[in-house]
Short mmCIF file of N, CA and C in Angstrom, two decimals:
data_model
loop_
_atom_site.label_atom_id
_atom_site.label_comp_id
_atom_site.label_asym_id
_atom_site.label_seq_id
_atom_site.Cartn_x
_atom_site.Cartn_y
_atom_site.Cartn_z
N GLN A 73 -2.63 -7.50 5.18
CA GLN A 73 -2.07 -6.75 4.06
C GLN A 73 -2.94 -5.52 3.79
N VAL A 74 -2.32 -4.47 3.25
CA VAL A 74 -3.06 -3.25 2.95
C VAL A 74 -2.68 -2.80 1.55
N GLN A 75 -3.65 -2.27 0.84
CA GLN A 75 -3.44 -1.71 -0.48
C GLN A 75 -3.52 -0.19 -0.39
N LEU A 76 -2.61 0.49 -1.09
CA LEU A 76 -2.52 1.94 -1.02
C LEU A 76 -2.64 2.53 -2.42
N VAL A 77 -3.47 3.57 -2.54
CA VAL A 77 -3.65 4.23 -3.84
C VAL A 77 -3.54 5.73 -3.63
N GLU A 78 -2.52 6.32 -4.26
CA GLU A 78 -2.32 7.77 -4.18
C GLU A 78 -3.11 8.48 -5.26
N SER A 79 -3.46 9.73 -4.99
CA SER A 79 -4.11 10.58 -5.97
C SER A 79 -3.82 12.03 -5.62
N GLY A 80 -4.13 12.92 -6.56
CA GLY A 80 -3.99 14.35 -6.30
C GLY A 80 -2.78 15.00 -6.92
N GLY A 81 -1.93 14.21 -7.57
CA GLY A 81 -0.78 14.80 -8.22
C GLY A 81 -1.18 15.59 -9.45
N GLY A 82 -0.21 16.32 -10.01
CA GLY A 82 -0.49 17.09 -11.20
C GLY A 82 0.59 18.11 -11.47
N LEU A 83 0.27 19.04 -12.36
CA LEU A 83 1.19 20.11 -12.75
C LEU A 83 0.75 21.40 -12.08
N VAL A 84 1.67 22.07 -11.43
CA VAL A 84 1.37 23.32 -10.73
C VAL A 84 2.53 24.28 -10.91
N GLN A 85 2.24 25.56 -10.88
CA GLN A 85 3.30 26.56 -10.96
C GLN A 85 4.00 26.71 -9.61
N ALA A 86 5.22 27.15 -9.66
CA ALA A 86 5.97 27.42 -8.44
C ALA A 86 5.18 28.39 -7.56
N GLY A 87 5.16 28.09 -6.26
CA GLY A 87 4.39 28.89 -5.33
C GLY A 87 2.98 28.37 -5.10
N GLY A 88 2.55 27.45 -5.93
CA GLY A 88 1.21 26.89 -5.81
C GLY A 88 1.12 25.78 -4.78
N SER A 89 -0.06 25.18 -4.73
CA SER A 89 -0.35 24.15 -3.74
C SER A 89 -1.00 22.93 -4.39
N LEU A 90 -0.78 21.79 -3.77
CA LEU A 90 -1.46 20.56 -4.12
C LEU A 90 -1.74 19.79 -2.84
N ARG A 91 -2.79 18.99 -2.87
CA ARG A 91 -3.02 18.07 -1.75
C ARG A 91 -3.07 16.64 -2.29
N LEU A 92 -2.15 15.84 -1.80
CA LEU A 92 -2.13 14.43 -2.17
C LEU A 92 -2.96 13.64 -1.16
N SER A 93 -3.60 12.61 -1.67
CA SER A 93 -4.34 11.68 -0.82
C SER A 93 -3.83 10.28 -1.05
N CYS A 94 -3.91 9.48 -0.03
CA CYS A 94 -3.54 8.06 -0.13
C CYS A 94 -4.63 7.27 0.57
N ALA A 95 -5.40 6.55 -0.22
CA ALA A 95 -6.50 5.75 0.32
C ALA A 95 -6.03 4.33 0.57
N ALA A 96 -6.34 3.82 1.74
CA ALA A 96 -5.93 2.47 2.12
C ALA A 96 -7.12 1.54 2.18
N SER A 97 -6.89 0.30 1.82
CA SER A 97 -7.92 -0.73 1.95
C SER A 97 -7.24 -2.00 2.42
N GLY A 98 -8.03 -2.86 3.04
CA GLY A 98 -7.47 -4.10 3.55
C GLY A 98 -7.61 -4.14 5.05
N ARG A 99 -6.51 -4.22 5.71
CA ARG A 99 -6.54 -4.31 7.16
C ARG A 99 -6.83 -2.96 7.81
N THR A 100 -6.98 -2.95 9.12
CA THR A 100 -7.35 -1.76 9.87
C THR A 100 -6.32 -0.66 9.67
N PHE A 101 -6.76 0.46 9.12
CA PHE A 101 -5.86 1.55 8.76
C PHE A 101 -5.13 2.10 9.97
N SER A 102 -5.79 2.19 11.09
CA SER A 102 -5.17 2.78 12.28
C SER A 102 -4.10 1.87 12.89
N ASP A 103 -3.90 0.68 12.34
CA ASP A 103 -2.80 -0.19 12.77
C ASP A 103 -1.47 0.22 12.17
N TYR A 104 -1.51 1.17 11.22
CA TYR A 104 -0.31 1.52 10.47
C TYR A 104 0.11 2.96 10.69
N ALA A 105 1.38 3.15 10.97
CA ALA A 105 1.96 4.47 10.78
C ALA A 105 2.13 4.66 9.27
N MET A 106 2.09 5.91 8.83
CA MET A 106 2.14 6.18 7.40
C MET A 106 3.26 7.15 7.06
N GLY A 107 3.81 6.97 5.89
CA GLY A 107 4.87 7.86 5.43
C GLY A 107 4.64 8.30 4.00
N TRP A 108 5.23 9.44 3.68
CA TRP A 108 5.28 9.92 2.31
C TRP A 108 6.75 10.00 1.90
N PHE A 109 7.03 9.53 0.71
CA PHE A 109 8.37 9.57 0.15
C PHE A 109 8.26 10.11 -1.27
N ARG A 110 9.38 10.50 -1.85
CA ARG A 110 9.36 10.98 -3.23
C ARG A 110 10.64 10.57 -3.94
N GLN A 111 10.53 10.47 -5.25
CA GLN A 111 11.68 10.12 -6.07
C GLN A 111 11.67 10.97 -7.32
N ALA A 112 12.73 11.78 -7.45
CA ALA A 112 12.90 12.61 -8.63
C ALA A 112 13.71 11.83 -9.67
N PRO A 113 13.60 12.21 -10.93
CA PRO A 113 14.34 11.50 -11.98
C PRO A 113 15.85 11.48 -11.69
N GLY A 114 16.44 10.32 -11.76
CA GLY A 114 17.87 10.18 -11.55
C GLY A 114 18.32 10.26 -10.11
N LYS A 115 17.36 10.33 -9.20
CA LYS A 115 17.72 10.43 -7.78
C LYS A 115 17.12 9.27 -6.99
N GLU A 116 17.65 9.06 -5.81
CA GLU A 116 17.12 8.01 -4.95
C GLU A 116 15.82 8.49 -4.28
N ARG A 117 15.03 7.50 -3.90
CA ARG A 117 13.82 7.83 -3.17
C ARG A 117 14.19 8.43 -1.82
N GLU A 118 13.45 9.46 -1.40
CA GLU A 118 13.77 10.13 -0.15
C GLU A 118 12.53 10.35 0.70
N PHE A 119 12.76 10.45 1.99
CA PHE A 119 11.71 10.69 2.96
C PHE A 119 11.15 12.10 2.82
N VAL A 120 9.84 12.23 2.96
CA VAL A 120 9.18 13.53 2.95
C VAL A 120 8.52 13.83 4.29
N ALA A 121 7.64 12.92 4.72
CA ALA A 121 6.88 13.15 5.95
C ALA A 121 6.35 11.82 6.47
N ALA A 122 6.04 11.81 7.76
CA ALA A 122 5.47 10.61 8.37
C ALA A 122 4.52 11.01 9.48
N ILE A 123 3.63 10.09 9.81
CA ILE A 123 2.63 10.35 10.85
C ILE A 123 2.36 9.05 11.59
N THR A 124 2.21 9.15 12.89
CA THR A 124 1.98 7.96 13.71
C THR A 124 0.55 7.45 13.54
N ARG A 125 0.29 6.30 14.13
CA ARG A 125 -1.01 5.65 13.98
C ARG A 125 -2.17 6.54 14.44
N SER A 126 -1.94 7.25 15.52
CA SER A 126 -3.00 8.10 16.07
C SER A 126 -3.08 9.44 15.35
N GLY A 127 -1.98 9.82 14.71
CA GLY A 127 -1.91 11.13 14.07
C GLY A 127 -1.37 12.21 14.99
N ARG A 128 -1.02 11.85 16.20
CA ARG A 128 -0.59 12.88 17.16
C ARG A 128 0.83 13.35 16.92
N VAL A 129 1.64 12.52 16.27
CA VAL A 129 3.04 12.88 16.02
C VAL A 129 3.30 12.88 14.52
N THR A 130 3.96 13.93 14.05
CA THR A 130 4.33 14.03 12.64
C THR A 130 5.81 14.41 12.54
N ASP A 131 6.40 14.05 11.43
CA ASP A 131 7.80 14.36 11.18
C ASP A 131 7.97 14.76 9.72
N TYR A 132 8.96 15.61 9.48
CA TYR A 132 9.17 16.12 8.14
C TYR A 132 10.66 16.17 7.78
N ALA A 133 10.93 16.01 6.50
CA ALA A 133 12.27 16.29 6.01
C ALA A 133 12.51 17.79 6.12
N ASP A 134 13.76 18.16 6.34
CA ASP A 134 14.09 19.58 6.47
C ASP A 134 13.68 20.37 5.22
N SER A 135 13.76 19.73 4.08
CA SER A 135 13.50 20.42 2.82
C SER A 135 12.03 20.82 2.65
N VAL A 136 11.13 20.21 3.41
CA VAL A 136 9.71 20.51 3.26
C VAL A 136 9.09 21.10 4.53
N LYS A 137 9.86 21.14 5.59
CA LYS A 137 9.34 21.63 6.87
C LYS A 137 8.82 23.06 6.71
N GLY A 138 7.63 23.30 7.23
CA GLY A 138 7.02 24.62 7.13
C GLY A 138 6.21 24.83 5.86
N ARG A 139 6.36 23.93 4.90
CA ARG A 139 5.60 24.04 3.64
C ARG A 139 4.61 22.89 3.46
N PHE A 140 4.96 21.71 3.93
CA PHE A 140 4.11 20.52 3.77
C PHE A 140 3.50 20.15 5.12
N THR A 141 2.30 19.59 5.06
CA THR A 141 1.63 19.11 6.27
C THR A 141 1.03 17.73 6.00
N VAL A 142 1.39 16.78 6.85
CA VAL A 142 0.82 15.43 6.74
C VAL A 142 -0.28 15.29 7.78
N SER A 143 -1.36 14.64 7.38
CA SER A 143 -2.48 14.40 8.29
C SER A 143 -3.16 13.10 7.89
N ARG A 144 -4.02 12.62 8.76
CA ARG A 144 -4.74 11.39 8.44
C ARG A 144 -6.14 11.45 9.01
N ASP A 145 -7.03 10.70 8.36
CA ASP A 145 -8.39 10.54 8.83
C ASP A 145 -8.63 9.04 8.92
N ASN A 146 -8.53 8.50 10.11
CA ASN A 146 -8.65 7.05 10.27
C ASN A 146 -10.06 6.55 9.96
N ALA A 147 -11.04 7.41 10.10
CA ALA A 147 -12.41 7.01 9.75
C ALA A 147 -12.58 6.84 8.25
N LYS A 148 -11.77 7.57 7.49
CA LYS A 148 -11.83 7.50 6.03
C LYS A 148 -10.71 6.66 5.44
N ASN A 149 -9.87 6.09 6.29
CA ASN A 149 -8.75 5.25 5.82
C ASN A 149 -7.85 6.00 4.83
N THR A 150 -7.59 7.25 5.14
CA THR A 150 -6.86 8.10 4.19
C THR A 150 -5.81 8.93 4.91
N VAL A 151 -4.66 9.06 4.28
CA VAL A 151 -3.62 9.96 4.74
C VAL A 151 -3.43 11.03 3.66
N TYR A 152 -3.11 12.24 4.09
CA TYR A 152 -3.00 13.37 3.19
C TYR A 152 -1.63 14.01 3.29
N LEU A 153 -1.24 14.67 2.22
CA LEU A 153 -0.05 15.50 2.22
C LEU A 153 -0.41 16.82 1.57
N GLN A 154 -0.57 17.86 2.39
CA GLN A 154 -0.84 19.19 1.89
C GLN A 154 0.49 19.85 1.57
N MET A 155 0.65 20.27 0.32
CA MET A 155 1.92 20.84 -0.13
C MET A 155 1.68 22.27 -0.57
N ASN A 156 2.28 23.20 0.16
CA ASN A 156 2.16 24.63 -0.16
C ASN A 156 3.51 25.19 -0.58
N SER A 157 3.49 26.36 -1.17
CA SER A 157 4.72 27.04 -1.59
C SER A 157 5.63 26.09 -2.37
N LEU A 158 5.06 25.41 -3.32
CA LEU A 158 5.81 24.41 -4.06
C LEU A 158 6.93 25.02 -4.88
N LYS A 159 8.01 24.28 -4.98
CA LYS A 159 9.20 24.70 -5.71
C LYS A 159 9.49 23.70 -6.83
N PRO A 160 10.20 24.13 -7.87
CA PRO A 160 10.54 23.17 -8.93
C PRO A 160 11.28 21.94 -8.41
N GLU A 161 12.06 22.10 -7.36
CA GLU A 161 12.79 20.96 -6.81
C GLU A 161 11.89 19.98 -6.08
N ASP A 162 10.62 20.30 -5.91
CA ASP A 162 9.67 19.34 -5.34
C ASP A 162 9.13 18.38 -6.40
N THR A 163 9.49 18.61 -7.66
CA THR A 163 9.04 17.73 -8.73
C THR A 163 9.56 16.31 -8.51
N ALA A 164 8.63 15.36 -8.49
CA ALA A 164 8.98 13.97 -8.22
C ALA A 164 7.72 13.11 -8.30
N VAL A 165 7.93 11.82 -8.27
CA VAL A 165 6.82 10.90 -8.02
C VAL A 165 6.72 10.73 -6.51
N TYR A 166 5.52 10.93 -6.00
CA TYR A 166 5.28 10.84 -4.56
C TYR A 166 4.60 9.52 -4.23
N TYR A 167 5.13 8.86 -3.21
CA TYR A 167 4.62 7.56 -2.79
C TYR A 167 4.17 7.61 -1.33
N CYS A 168 3.07 6.96 -1.04
CA CYS A 168 2.73 6.75 0.37
C CYS A 168 3.10 5.31 0.74
N ALA A 169 3.35 5.12 2.01
CA ALA A 169 3.78 3.81 2.50
C ALA A 169 3.21 3.57 3.89
N ALA A 170 3.01 2.30 4.19
CA ALA A 170 2.43 1.91 5.47
C ALA A 170 3.41 1.06 6.27
N ASP A 171 3.49 1.34 7.54
CA ASP A 171 4.41 0.66 8.46
C ASP A 171 3.61 -0.05 9.54
N SER A 172 3.75 -1.36 9.59
CA SER A 172 2.98 -2.14 10.58
C SER A 172 3.82 -2.55 11.78
N GLY A 173 5.07 -2.14 11.82
CA GLY A 173 5.95 -2.57 12.88
C GLY A 173 5.63 -1.96 14.23
N PRO A 174 6.21 -2.52 15.29
CA PRO A 174 5.92 -2.04 16.64
C PRO A 174 6.53 -0.67 16.95
N LEU A 175 7.58 -0.30 16.20
CA LEU A 175 8.22 0.98 16.42
C LEU A 175 7.91 1.91 15.26
N TYR A 176 7.76 3.16 15.56
CA TYR A 176 7.45 4.19 14.55
C TYR A 176 8.61 4.28 13.57
N ALA A 177 8.34 3.99 12.30
CA ALA A 177 9.41 3.91 11.32
C ALA A 177 9.96 5.26 10.95
N ARG A 178 9.12 6.28 10.99
CA ARG A 178 9.50 7.64 10.60
C ARG A 178 10.17 7.63 9.23
N SER A 179 11.43 7.94 9.12
CA SER A 179 12.09 8.08 7.82
C SER A 179 12.79 6.82 7.35
N ARG A 180 12.69 5.74 8.12
CA ARG A 180 13.41 4.51 7.76
C ARG A 180 12.63 3.77 6.67
N MET A 181 13.05 3.99 5.46
CA MET A 181 12.32 3.47 4.31
C MET A 181 12.15 1.96 4.36
N LYS A 182 13.18 1.27 4.78
CA LYS A 182 13.13 -0.20 4.78
C LYS A 182 12.14 -0.74 5.80
N SER A 183 11.70 0.09 6.72
CA SER A 183 10.74 -0.37 7.73
C SER A 183 9.30 -0.35 7.24
N TYR A 184 9.07 0.27 6.11
CA TYR A 184 7.71 0.34 5.58
C TYR A 184 7.40 -0.93 4.79
N ASP A 185 6.23 -1.49 5.08
CA ASP A 185 5.88 -2.79 4.51
C ASP A 185 5.15 -2.70 3.18
N TYR A 186 4.34 -1.67 3.01
CA TYR A 186 3.47 -1.58 1.85
C TYR A 186 3.62 -0.21 1.20
N TRP A 187 3.55 -0.21 -0.13
CA TRP A 187 3.75 1.01 -0.90
C TRP A 187 2.66 1.17 -1.94
N GLY A 188 2.31 2.43 -2.21
CA GLY A 188 1.41 2.71 -3.31
C GLY A 188 2.18 2.76 -4.62
N GLN A 189 1.45 3.06 -5.69
CA GLN A 189 2.06 3.05 -7.02
C GLN A 189 2.68 4.39 -7.37
N GLY A 190 2.38 5.42 -6.60
CA GLY A 190 2.96 6.73 -6.81
C GLY A 190 2.07 7.66 -7.63
N THR A 191 2.26 8.96 -7.40
CA THR A 191 1.54 9.97 -8.17
C THR A 191 2.54 11.06 -8.53
N GLN A 192 2.49 11.52 -9.78
CA GLN A 192 3.47 12.49 -10.27
C GLN A 192 3.10 13.90 -9.85
N VAL A 193 4.07 14.61 -9.32
CA VAL A 193 3.93 16.04 -9.02
C VAL A 193 4.99 16.78 -9.84
N THR A 194 4.54 17.73 -10.63
CA THR A 194 5.45 18.53 -11.44
C THR A 194 5.23 19.99 -11.14
N VAL A 195 6.30 20.67 -10.75
CA VAL A 195 6.23 22.08 -10.40
C VAL A 195 7.02 22.86 -11.45
N SER A 196 6.35 23.74 -12.16
CA SER A 196 7.01 24.53 -13.20
C SER A 196 7.48 25.86 -12.63
N SER A 197 8.58 26.34 -13.18
CA SER A 197 9.14 27.60 -12.70
C SER A 197 8.58 28.79 -13.45
#
């Protein structure tokens, strides 16, 4: 089992940047592919970005491609989400998730086994 704790959320103006972190504890971090998801008020949770166990492959939702970057440091048991050029529509609670399955889960939410508690990101116009 792995425990996930997100941090780095906050209030930022449109066009600004934030970096989210997700610290993992428990089992070997490099055994898990990692994903970032978000949920805005009144909307369903949606995929944002994912990264494979090694970090060599990353994937993004079309809505964030070119603005967000996912990365990981397996030595620090941490995955990051660098968010640039933020827009008001990026306002949401952001969650990190861990996937222990044999196949890369990418955007398949149901394939992720463990979830953090979320961190609020608010982008003002």
